[in-house]
Coordinates of C-alpha atoms and ligand atoms in Angstrom, one line a residue:
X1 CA 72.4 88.6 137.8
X2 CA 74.9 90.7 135.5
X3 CA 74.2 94.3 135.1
X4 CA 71.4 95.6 133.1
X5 CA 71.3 98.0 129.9
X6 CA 68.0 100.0 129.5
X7 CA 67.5 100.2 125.4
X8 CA 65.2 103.1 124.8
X9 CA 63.6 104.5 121.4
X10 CA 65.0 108.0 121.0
X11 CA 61.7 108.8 119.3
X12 CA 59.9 108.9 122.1
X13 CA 62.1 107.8 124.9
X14 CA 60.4 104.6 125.5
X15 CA 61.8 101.4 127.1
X16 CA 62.8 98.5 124.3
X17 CA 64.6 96.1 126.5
X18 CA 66.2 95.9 129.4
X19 CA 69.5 93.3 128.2
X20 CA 72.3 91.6 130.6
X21 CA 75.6 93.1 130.2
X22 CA 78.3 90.8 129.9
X23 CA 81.1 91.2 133.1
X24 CA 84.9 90.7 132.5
X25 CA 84.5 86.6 133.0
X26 CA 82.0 86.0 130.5
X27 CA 84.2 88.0 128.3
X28 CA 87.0 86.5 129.3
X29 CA 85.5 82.9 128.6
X30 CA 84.2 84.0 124.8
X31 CA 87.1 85.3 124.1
X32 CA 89.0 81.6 125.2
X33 CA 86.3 80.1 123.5
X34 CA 86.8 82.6 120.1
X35 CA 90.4 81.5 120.5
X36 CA 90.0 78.1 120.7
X37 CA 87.2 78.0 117.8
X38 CA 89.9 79.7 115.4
X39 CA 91.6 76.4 115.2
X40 CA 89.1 74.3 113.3
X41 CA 87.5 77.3 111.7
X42 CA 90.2 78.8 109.5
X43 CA 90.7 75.2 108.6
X44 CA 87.5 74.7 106.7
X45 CA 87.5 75.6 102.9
X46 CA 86.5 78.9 101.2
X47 CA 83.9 77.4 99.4
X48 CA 82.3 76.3 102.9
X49 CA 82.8 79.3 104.6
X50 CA 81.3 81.1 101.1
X51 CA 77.7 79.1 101.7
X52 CA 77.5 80.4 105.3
X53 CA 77.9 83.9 104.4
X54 CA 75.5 83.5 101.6
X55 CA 73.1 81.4 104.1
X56 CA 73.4 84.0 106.4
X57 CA 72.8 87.1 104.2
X58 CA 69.4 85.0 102.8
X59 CA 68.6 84.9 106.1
X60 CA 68.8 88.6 106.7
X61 CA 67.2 89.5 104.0
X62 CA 63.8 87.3 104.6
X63 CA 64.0 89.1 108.2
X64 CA 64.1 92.7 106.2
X65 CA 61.2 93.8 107.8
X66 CA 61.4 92.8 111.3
X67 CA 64.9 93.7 111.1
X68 CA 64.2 97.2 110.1
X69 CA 61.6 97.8 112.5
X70 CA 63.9 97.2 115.0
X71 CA 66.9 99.3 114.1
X72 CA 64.5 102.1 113.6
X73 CA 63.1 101.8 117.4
X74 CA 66.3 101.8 118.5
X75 CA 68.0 104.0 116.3
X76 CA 65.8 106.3 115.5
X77 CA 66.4 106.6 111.1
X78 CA 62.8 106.1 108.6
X79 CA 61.8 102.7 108.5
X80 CA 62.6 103.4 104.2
X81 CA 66.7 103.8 105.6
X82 CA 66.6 100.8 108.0
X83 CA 65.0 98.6 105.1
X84 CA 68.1 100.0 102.9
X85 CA 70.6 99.5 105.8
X86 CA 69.5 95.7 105.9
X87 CA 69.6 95.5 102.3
X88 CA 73.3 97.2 102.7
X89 CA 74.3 94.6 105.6
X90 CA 73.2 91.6 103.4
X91 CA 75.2 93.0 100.4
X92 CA 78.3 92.7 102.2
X93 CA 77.6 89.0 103.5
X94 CA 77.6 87.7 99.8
X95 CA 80.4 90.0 98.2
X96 CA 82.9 88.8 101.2
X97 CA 81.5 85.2 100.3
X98 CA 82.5 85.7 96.6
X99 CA 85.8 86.8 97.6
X100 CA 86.7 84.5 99.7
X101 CA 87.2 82.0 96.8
X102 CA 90.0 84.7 95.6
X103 CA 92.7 84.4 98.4
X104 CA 94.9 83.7 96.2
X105 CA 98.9 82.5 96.6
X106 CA 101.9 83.5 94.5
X107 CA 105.1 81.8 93.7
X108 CA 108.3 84.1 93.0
X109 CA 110.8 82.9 90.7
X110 CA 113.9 82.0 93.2
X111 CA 117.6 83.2 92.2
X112 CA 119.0 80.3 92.1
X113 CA 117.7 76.9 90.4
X114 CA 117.7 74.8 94.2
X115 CA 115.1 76.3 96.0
X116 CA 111.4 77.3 95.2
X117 CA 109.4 80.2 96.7
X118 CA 106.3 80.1 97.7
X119 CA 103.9 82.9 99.4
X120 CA 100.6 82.4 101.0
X121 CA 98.0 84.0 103.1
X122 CA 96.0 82.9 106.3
X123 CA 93.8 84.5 108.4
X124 CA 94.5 86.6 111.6
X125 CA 92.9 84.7 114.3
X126 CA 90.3 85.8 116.3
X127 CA 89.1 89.3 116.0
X128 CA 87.0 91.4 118.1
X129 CA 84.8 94.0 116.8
X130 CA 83.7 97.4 118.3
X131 CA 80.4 98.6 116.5
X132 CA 78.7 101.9 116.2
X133 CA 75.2 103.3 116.8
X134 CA 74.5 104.9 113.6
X135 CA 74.4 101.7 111.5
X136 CA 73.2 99.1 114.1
X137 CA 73.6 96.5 111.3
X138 CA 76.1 97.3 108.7
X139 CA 79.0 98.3 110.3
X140 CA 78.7 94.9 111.6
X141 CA 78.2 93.1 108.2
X142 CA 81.3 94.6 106.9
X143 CA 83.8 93.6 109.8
X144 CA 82.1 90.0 110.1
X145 CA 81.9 89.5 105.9
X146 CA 85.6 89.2 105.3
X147 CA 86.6 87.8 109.0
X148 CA 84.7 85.2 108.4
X149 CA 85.9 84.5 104.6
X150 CA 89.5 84.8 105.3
X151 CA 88.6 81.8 108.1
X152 CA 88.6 84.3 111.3
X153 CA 87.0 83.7 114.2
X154 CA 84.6 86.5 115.1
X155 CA 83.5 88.7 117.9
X156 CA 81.5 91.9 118.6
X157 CA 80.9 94.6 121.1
X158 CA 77.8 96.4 119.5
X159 CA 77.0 100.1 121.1
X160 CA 75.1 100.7 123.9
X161 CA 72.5 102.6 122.1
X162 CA 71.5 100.0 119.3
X163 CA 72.1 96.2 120.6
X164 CA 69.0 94.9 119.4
X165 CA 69.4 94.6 116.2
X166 CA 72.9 92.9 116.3
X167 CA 71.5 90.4 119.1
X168 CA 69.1 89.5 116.3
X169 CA 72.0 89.8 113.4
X170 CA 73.6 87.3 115.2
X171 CA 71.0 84.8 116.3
X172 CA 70.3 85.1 111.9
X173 CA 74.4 84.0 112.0
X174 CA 74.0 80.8 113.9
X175 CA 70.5 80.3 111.9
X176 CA 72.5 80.3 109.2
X177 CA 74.7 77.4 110.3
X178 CA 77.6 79.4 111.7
X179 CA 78.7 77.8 114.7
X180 CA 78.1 79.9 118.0
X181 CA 81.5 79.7 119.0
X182 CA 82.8 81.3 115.4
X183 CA 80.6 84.5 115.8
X184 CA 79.8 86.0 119.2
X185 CA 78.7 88.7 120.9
X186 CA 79.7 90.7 123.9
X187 CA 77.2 93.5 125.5
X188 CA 78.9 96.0 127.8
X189 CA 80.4 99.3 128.1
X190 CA 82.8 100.4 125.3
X191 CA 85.1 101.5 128.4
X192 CA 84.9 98.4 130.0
X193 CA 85.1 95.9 127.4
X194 CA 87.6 98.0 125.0
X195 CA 90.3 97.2 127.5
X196 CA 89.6 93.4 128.1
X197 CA 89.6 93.5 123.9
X198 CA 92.8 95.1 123.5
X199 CA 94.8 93.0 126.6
X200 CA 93.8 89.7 125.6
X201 CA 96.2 87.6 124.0
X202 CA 93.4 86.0 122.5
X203 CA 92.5 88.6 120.1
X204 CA 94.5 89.2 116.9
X205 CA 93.0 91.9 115.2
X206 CA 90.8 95.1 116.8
X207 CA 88.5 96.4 114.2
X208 CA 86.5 99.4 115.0
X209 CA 84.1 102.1 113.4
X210 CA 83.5 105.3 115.9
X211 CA 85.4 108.5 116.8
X212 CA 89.0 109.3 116.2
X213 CA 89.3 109.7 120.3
X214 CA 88.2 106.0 121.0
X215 CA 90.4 105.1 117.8
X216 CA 93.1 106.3 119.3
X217 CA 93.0 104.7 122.9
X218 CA 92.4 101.2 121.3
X219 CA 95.6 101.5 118.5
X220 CA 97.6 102.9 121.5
X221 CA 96.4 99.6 123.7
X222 CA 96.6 97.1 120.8
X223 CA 100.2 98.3 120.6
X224 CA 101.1 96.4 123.9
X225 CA 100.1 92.7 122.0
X226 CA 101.3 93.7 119.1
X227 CA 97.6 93.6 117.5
X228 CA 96.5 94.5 113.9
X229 CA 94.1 97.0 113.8
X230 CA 91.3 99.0 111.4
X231 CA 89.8 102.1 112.0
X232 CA 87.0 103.6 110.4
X233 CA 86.5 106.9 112.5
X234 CA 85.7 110.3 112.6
X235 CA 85.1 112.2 108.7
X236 CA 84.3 116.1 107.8
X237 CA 83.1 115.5 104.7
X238 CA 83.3 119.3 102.0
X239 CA 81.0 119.2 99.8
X240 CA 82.5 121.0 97.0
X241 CA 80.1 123.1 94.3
X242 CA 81.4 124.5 91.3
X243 CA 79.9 127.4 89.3
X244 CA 79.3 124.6 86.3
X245 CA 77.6 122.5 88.3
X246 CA 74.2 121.1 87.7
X247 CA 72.5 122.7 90.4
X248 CA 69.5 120.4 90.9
X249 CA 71.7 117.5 91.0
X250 CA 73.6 119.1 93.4
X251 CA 70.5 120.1 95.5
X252 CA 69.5 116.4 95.5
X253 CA 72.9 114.7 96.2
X254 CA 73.2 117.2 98.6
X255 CA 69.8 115.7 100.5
X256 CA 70.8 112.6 100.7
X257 CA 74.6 113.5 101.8
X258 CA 73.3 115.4 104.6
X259 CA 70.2 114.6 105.7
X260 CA 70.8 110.7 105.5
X261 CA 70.1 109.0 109.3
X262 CA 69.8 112.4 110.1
X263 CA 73.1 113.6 109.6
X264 CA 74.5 110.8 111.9
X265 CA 77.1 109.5 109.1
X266 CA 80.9 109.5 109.3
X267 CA 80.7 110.4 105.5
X268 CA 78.0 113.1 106.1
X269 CA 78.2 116.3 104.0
X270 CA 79.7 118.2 106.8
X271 CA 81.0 121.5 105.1
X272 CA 79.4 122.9 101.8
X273 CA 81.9 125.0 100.2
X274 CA 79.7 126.9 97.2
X275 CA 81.4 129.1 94.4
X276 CA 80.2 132.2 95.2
X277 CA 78.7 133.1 91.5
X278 CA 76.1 130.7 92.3
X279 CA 75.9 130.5 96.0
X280 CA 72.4 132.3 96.2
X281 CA 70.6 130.0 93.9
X282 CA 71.9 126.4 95.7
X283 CA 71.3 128.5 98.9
X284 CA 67.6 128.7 98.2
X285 CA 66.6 125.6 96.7
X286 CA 68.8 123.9 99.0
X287 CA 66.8 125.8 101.9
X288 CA 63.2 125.1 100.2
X289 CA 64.1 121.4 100.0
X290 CA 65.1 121.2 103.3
X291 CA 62.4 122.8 104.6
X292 CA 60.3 120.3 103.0
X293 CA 61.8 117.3 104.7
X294 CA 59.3 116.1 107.1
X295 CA 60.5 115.2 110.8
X296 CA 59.3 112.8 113.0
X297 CA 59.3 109.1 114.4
X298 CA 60.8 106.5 111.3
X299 CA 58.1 104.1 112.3
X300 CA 55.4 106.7 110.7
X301 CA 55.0 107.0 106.8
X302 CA 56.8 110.0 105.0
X303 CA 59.2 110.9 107.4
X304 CA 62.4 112.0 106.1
X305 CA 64.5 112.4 109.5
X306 CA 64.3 111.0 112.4
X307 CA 65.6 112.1 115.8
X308 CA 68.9 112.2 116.9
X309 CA 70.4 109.4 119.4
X310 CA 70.5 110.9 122.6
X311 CA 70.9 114.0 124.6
X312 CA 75.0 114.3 124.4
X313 CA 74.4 114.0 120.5
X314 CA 71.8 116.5 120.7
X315 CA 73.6 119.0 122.7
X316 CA 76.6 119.5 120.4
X317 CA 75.0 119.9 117.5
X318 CA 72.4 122.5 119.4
X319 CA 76.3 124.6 120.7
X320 CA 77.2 124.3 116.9
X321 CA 74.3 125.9 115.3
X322 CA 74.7 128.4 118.6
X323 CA 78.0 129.7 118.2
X324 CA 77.5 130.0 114.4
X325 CA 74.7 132.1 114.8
X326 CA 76.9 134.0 117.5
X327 CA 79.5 134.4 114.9
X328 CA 77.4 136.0 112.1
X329 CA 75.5 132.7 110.1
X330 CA 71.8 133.4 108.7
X331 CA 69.4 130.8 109.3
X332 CA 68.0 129.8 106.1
X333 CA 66.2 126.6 106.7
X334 CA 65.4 125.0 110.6
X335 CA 67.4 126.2 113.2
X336 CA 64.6 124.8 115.5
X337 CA 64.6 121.3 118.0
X338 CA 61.6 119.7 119.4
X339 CA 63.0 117.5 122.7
X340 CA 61.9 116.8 125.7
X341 CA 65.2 115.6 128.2
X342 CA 63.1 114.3 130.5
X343 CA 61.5 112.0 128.2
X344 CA 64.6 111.2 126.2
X345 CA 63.5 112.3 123.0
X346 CA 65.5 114.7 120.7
X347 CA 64.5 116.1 117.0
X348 CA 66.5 118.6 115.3
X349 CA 65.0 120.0 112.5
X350 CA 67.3 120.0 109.1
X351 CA 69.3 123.4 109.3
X352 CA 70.8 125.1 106.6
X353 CA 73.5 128.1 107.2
X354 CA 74.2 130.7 105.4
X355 CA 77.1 133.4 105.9
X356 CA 79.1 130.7 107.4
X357 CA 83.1 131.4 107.9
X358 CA 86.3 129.5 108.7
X359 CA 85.7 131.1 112.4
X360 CA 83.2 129.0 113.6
X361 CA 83.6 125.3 114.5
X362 CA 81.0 123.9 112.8
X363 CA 83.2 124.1 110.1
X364 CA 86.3 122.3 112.4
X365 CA 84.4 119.7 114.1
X366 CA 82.1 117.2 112.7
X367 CA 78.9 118.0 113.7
X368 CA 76.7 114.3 113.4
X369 CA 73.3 116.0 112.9
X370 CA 71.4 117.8 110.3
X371 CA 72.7 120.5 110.0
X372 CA 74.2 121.8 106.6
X373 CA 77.1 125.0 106.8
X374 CA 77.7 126.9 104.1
X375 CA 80.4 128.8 102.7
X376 CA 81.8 130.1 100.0
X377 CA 85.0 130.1 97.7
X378 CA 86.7 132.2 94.5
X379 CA 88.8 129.7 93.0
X380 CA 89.5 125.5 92.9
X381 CA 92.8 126.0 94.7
X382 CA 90.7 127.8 97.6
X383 CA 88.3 124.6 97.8
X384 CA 90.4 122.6 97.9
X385 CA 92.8 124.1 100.0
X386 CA 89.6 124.8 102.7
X387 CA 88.8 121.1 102.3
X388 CA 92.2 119.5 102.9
X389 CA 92.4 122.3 105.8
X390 CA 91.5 119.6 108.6
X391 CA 92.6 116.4 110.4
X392 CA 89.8 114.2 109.0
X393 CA 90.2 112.6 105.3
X394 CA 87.2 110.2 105.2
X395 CA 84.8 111.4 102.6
X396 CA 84.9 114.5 100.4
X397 CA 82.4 115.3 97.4
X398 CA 82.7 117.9 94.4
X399 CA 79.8 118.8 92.0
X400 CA 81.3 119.7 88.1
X401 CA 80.6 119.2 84.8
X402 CA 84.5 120.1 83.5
X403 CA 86.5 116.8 83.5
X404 CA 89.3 118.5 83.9
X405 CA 88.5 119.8 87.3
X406 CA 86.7 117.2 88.7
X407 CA 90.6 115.3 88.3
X408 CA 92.2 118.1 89.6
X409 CA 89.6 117.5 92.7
X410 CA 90.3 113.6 92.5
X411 CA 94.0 114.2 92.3
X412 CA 94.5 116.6 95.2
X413 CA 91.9 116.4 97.5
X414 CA 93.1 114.2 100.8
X415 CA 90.2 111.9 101.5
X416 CA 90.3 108.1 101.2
X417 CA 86.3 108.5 99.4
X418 CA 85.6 110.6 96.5
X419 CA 81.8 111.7 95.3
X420 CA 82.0 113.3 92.0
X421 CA 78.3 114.3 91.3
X422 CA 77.8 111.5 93.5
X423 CA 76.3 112.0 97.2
X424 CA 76.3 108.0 97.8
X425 CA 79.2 106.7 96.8
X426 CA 79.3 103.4 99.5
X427 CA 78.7 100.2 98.3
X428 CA 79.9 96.7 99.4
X429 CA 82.2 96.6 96.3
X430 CA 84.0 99.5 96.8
X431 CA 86.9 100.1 99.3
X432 CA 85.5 102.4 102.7
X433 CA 88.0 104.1 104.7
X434 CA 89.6 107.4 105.5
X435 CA 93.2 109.4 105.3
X436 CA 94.9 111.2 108.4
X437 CA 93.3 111.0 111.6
X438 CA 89.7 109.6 109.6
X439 CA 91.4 106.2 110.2
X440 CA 93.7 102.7 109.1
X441 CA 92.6 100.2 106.4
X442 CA 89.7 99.9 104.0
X443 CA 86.7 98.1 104.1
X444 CA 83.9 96.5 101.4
X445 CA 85.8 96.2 98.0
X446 CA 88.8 93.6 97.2
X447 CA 90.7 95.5 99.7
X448 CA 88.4 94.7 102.6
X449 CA 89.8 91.1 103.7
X450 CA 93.3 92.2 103.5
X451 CA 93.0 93.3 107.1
X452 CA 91.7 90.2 108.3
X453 CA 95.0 88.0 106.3
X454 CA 98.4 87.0 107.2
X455 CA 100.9 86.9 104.8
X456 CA 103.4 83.3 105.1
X457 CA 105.9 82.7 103.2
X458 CA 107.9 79.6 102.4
X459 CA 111.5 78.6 100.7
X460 CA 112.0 75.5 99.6
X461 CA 115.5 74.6 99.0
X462 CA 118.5 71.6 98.4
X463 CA 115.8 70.8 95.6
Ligands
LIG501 C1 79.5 105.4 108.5 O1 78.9 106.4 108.8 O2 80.4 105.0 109.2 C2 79.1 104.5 107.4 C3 78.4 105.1 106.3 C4 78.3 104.3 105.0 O3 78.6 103.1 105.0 O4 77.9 104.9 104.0

């Protein structure tokens, strides 16, 4: 008998499951098997591949409910999010199965009149995917979309925190029609399996949503086999407020931003930097909304926010609010936890700072919890120049009416995602991915199967 992972709800720190952990042969042997799959796989057409992905996202979407339920025991977000995050995960099923049907060619005219050139594009191979807690479902969706379009072989290491609901994404796949040996899954420990991913020969691509640290380890590791790699990691999203902004817009956008999974996104509002002629009114009906968010267990109606995953989650954000507090911030909203460590259960209620300065690290690290800094600035130059002021270049967001700012805002702020007036802006359609040290490659959008293609190209000559 392998190993056994204890699943609990972070709700209330109850057992889900107990599930078998995979060891380093039956890893081994998918892998092989992932391998060996590739080779009739990415031979079957587009339009093939394109019904399974549709199949598959039907299939997900008549299993909305059950599905949702449970992400939300495992993960903790309202049962109104999880419903969403299915919704999200399907969406990205059928937009990979449309554009599979555009992997298009080109021929280049040749200099001379004996030869023709002709380029073309094939898929990687087998891939291996590392998946994060915070969207059990999605994150795997948008890796497994376009591997499986471009003809890929698929296979995927979900966290330790959330593998229910990928077990069950999964079982959907092979419902679906997908053959078992085309999409797999591994359970295990990221430091266990990580390694065995990155050594194999097998795998051709890493693909990986988490933090920059992990992100790191796996492109240095991939470097030894030469694999491709794309990283969706750490953001620390600003959240950018002009003085023409339309406050109550703001206020709302700035909700959702923030207080989304409870704060447990990599494109989370993570810095709100606030023109200072205005800073007291967002302040306060930014505080008064926030304080009306209601906290609790996302099974139960109303709730806003859940908990957050688990105790090492819990305890940064907790030294965050801490030190800025130390440091001069004013608690305008929260500020408060209900937990229990020896139950496993961690709340944080949604926090709002005032006074905040460059001095304290909430605003250097990302914090992945409800908590909402703020700050504020004179001029565009100093937003921007406080925004761009950081490793991270995932998500940034800017709130103005003047058109010519908001393009001064799209043209110089360094973030691979842009919200103008917009605290949402992801969607299966649009390209996902981050600048700097916030990570490699895009996902969702036309640009989401590159990663997952190889480019050949052919001469033709004595024609
Ligand atoms: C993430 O937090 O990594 C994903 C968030 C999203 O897709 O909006």
């Amino acid at each position: 008998m392998n190993e056994l992972l204890t699943v609990t709800n972070p709700a209330t720190g109850d057992v889900l499951a107990n599930i078998e952990l995979d060891n380093e042969s039956t890893i081994e042997r998918k892998l092989k098997v992932g391998h060996e799959a590739f080779k009739t796989f990415s031979k079957t057409s587009t339009y093939a591949r394109a019904a399974l992905l549709n199949r598959w996202a039907e299939l997900v979407l008549e299993n909305q409910e059950s599905l949702a339920t449970l992400m939300t025991q495992e993960n903790g977000k309202p049962l109104a999010e999880s419903r969403g995050e299915v919704a999200y995960a399907a969406s990205y099923l059928t937009w990979f199965a449309e554009e599979a049907k555009r992997l298009y060619g080109r021929t280049v005219p040749a200099n001379g009149t004996d030869k023709r050139l002709i380029v073309t594009r094939q898929a990687i191979g087998l891939v291996a995917a590392i998946t994060p807690w915070n969207f059990p479902a999605a994150m795997m969706t948008r890796k497994a979309g376009p591997a499986l379009a471009a003809g890929c072989t698929f296979i995927v290491k979900p966290a330790e925190d959330t593998p229910l609901t990928m077990i069950r994404l999964v079982e959907l796949a092979h419902e679906a029609g997908i053959p078992e040996d085309v999409v797999q899954i591994v359970n295990g420990r990221g430091a266990d399996v990580g390694p065995l991913f990155t050594k194999s020969p097998y795998v051709r691509k890493i693909t990986f949503t988490g933090s920059t640290p992990v992100g790191k380890l796996l492109i240095k590791e991939s470097a030894e086999t030469v694999k491709g790699v794309s990283m969706e990691l750490g953001g620390h999203a600003p959240f950018i407020i002009c003085e023409d902004a339309d406050i109550d817009a703001a206020v709302s956008a700035a909700l959702a931003s923030k207080f989304r999974n409870a704060g447990q996104t990599c494109v989370c509002a993570n810095r709100f930097l606030v023109h200072e002629a205005i800073v007291d009114v967002f302040s306060e009906k930014f505080a008064n909304a926030a304080k009306n968010l209601k906290v609790g267990n996302g099974l139960l109606p109303d709730v806003d926010v859940g908990p957050v995953i688990n105790q090492k989650g819990f305890d940064k954000i907790v030294a965050q609010i801490e030190d800025a507090k130390r440091k001069g911030a004013t608690v305008l909203a929260g500020g408060t936890t209900h937990h229990d460590a020896d139950k496993g259960f961690f709340f944080i209620h949604p926090t709002v700072l005032g006074n905040v300065t460059l001095k304290m690290d909430i605003m250097h690290e990302e914090t992945f919890g409800p908590v909402a800094p703020i700050m504020t600035f004179k001029d565009d130059q100093e937003a921007v120049d406080i925004a761009n002021g950081t490793p991270f270049g995932l998500a940034a967001y800017f709130f103005t009416q003047d058109y010519r700012r908001g393009i001064h805002f799209q043209e110089n702020l360094d973030f691979g995602i842009l919200g103008w007036n917009d605290g949402l802006p992801s969607t299966a359609q649009a390209p996902f991915g981050g600048m700097k040290e916030s990570g490699i490659g895009s996902e969702g959008g036309s640009e989401g199967i590159e990663p997952y293609l190889e480019t050949k190209y052919l001469s033709i000559g004595g024609l």
